[in-house]
Amino acid sequence: MMELRYDEAPWTREFLTHPVRLEDGCVCVPDRPGWGSDIDEEALRAHPPAPN
């Protein structure tokens, strides 16, 4: 089981090369290895964390 936040900022989906896909309330199992996605580091750099 995996937690999925449906109310997160829309741009957070850009952080993954292949975001989680939902159909009829269910997560679609990817045909790629592992979780079926990689981190898009360029997208992460575009949204740096706020300084403390």
PDB file of C-alpha atoms in Angstrom:
ATOM      1  CA  MET A   1       0.000   0.000   0.000  1.00  0.00           C
ATOM      2  CA  MET A   2       1.224   3.483  -0.785  1.00  0.00           C
ATOM      3  CA  GLU A   3       0.078   6.865   0.464  1.00  0.00           C
ATOM      4  CA  LEU A   4      -0.943   9.261  -2.275  1.00  0.00           C
ATOM      5  CA  ARG A   5      -1.600  12.940  -1.642  1.00  0.00           C
ATOM      6  CA  TYR A   6      -4.286  14.112  -4.037  1.00  0.00           C
ATOM      7  CA  ASP A   7      -4.178  17.714  -2.766  1.00  0.00           C
ATOM      8  CA  GLU A   8      -0.485  18.479  -3.320  1.00  0.00           C
ATOM      9  CA  ALA A   9       0.690  21.360  -5.491  1.00  0.00           C
ATOM     10  CA  PRO A  10       0.148  20.529  -9.191  1.00  0.00           C
ATOM     11  CA  TRP A  11       3.789  21.183 -10.102  1.00  0.00           C
ATOM     12  CA  THR A  12       5.002  18.375  -7.820  1.00  0.00           C
ATOM     13  CA  ARG A  13       3.984  15.885 -10.533  1.00  0.00           C
ATOM     14  CA  GLU A  14       6.808  17.387 -12.620  1.00  0.00           C
ATOM     15  CA  PHE A  15       9.335  15.890 -10.156  1.00  0.00           C
ATOM     16  CA  LEU A  16       8.835  12.423 -11.661  1.00  0.00           C
ATOM     17  CA  THR A  17       9.588  11.367 -15.223  1.00  0.00           C
ATOM     18  CA  HIS A  18       6.393   9.260 -15.207  1.00  0.00           C
ATOM     19  CA  PRO A  19       3.963  10.423 -12.467  1.00  0.00           C
ATOM     20  CA  VAL A  20       1.588   7.981 -10.784  1.00  0.00           C
ATOM     21  CA  ARG A  21      -1.488   7.440 -12.944  1.00  0.00           C
ATOM     22  CA  LEU A  22      -4.925   6.893 -11.426  1.00  0.00           C
ATOM     23  CA  GLU A  23      -7.934   5.270 -13.081  1.00  0.00           C
ATOM     24  CA  ASP A  24     -11.264   4.784 -11.297  1.00  0.00           C
ATOM     25  CA  GLY A  25      -9.612   5.500  -7.939  1.00  0.00           C
ATOM     26  CA  CYS A  26      -6.867   2.896  -8.424  1.00  0.00           C
ATOM     27  CA  VAL A  27      -3.158   3.334  -9.104  1.00  0.00           C
ATOM     28  CA  CYS A  28      -2.218   1.874 -12.491  1.00  0.00           C
ATOM     29  CA  VAL A  29       0.689  -0.564 -12.299  1.00  0.00           C
ATOM     30  CA  PRO A  30       3.473   0.717 -14.573  1.00  0.00           C
ATOM     31  CA  ASP A  31       5.157  -1.477 -17.161  1.00  0.00           C
ATOM     32  CA  ARG A  32       8.571   0.031 -16.297  1.00  0.00           C
ATOM     33  CA  PRO A  33      10.904  -1.388 -13.607  1.00  0.00           C
ATOM     34  CA  GLY A  34      10.397  -0.520  -9.921  1.00  0.00           C
ATOM     35  CA  TRP A  35       7.936   2.314  -9.307  1.00  0.00           C
ATOM     36  CA  GLY A  36       8.084   3.001 -13.043  1.00  0.00           C
ATOM     37  CA  SER A  37       9.507   6.492 -12.669  1.00  0.00           C
ATOM     38  CA  ASP A  38      12.696   8.422 -12.021  1.00  0.00           C
ATOM     39  CA  ILE A  39      13.351  11.739 -10.309  1.00  0.00           C
ATOM     40  CA  ASP A  40      13.555  14.704 -12.699  1.00  0.00           C
ATOM     41  CA  GLU A  41      16.378  16.641 -11.056  1.00  0.00           C
ATOM     42  CA  GLU A  42      15.983  19.629 -13.376  1.00  0.00           C
ATOM     43  CA  ALA A  43      12.356  20.017 -12.228  1.00  0.00           C
ATOM     44  CA  LEU A  44      13.503  19.824  -8.591  1.00  0.00           C
ATOM     45  CA  ARG A  45      16.043  22.613  -9.175  1.00  0.00           C
ATOM     46  CA  ALA A  46      13.241  24.763 -10.642  1.00  0.00           C
ATOM     47  CA  HIS A  47      11.379  24.608  -7.281  1.00  0.00           C
ATOM     48  CA  PRO A  48      14.003  24.998  -4.522  1.00  0.00           C
ATOM     49  CA  PRO A  49      12.866  24.808  -0.891  1.00  0.00           C
ATOM     50  CA  ALA A  50      12.181  28.079   0.900  1.00  0.00           C
ATOM     51  CA  PRO A  51      15.059  29.278   3.092  1.00  0.00           C
ATOM     52  CA  ASN A  52      14.582  28.928   6.857  1.00  0.00           C
TER      53      ASN A  52
END
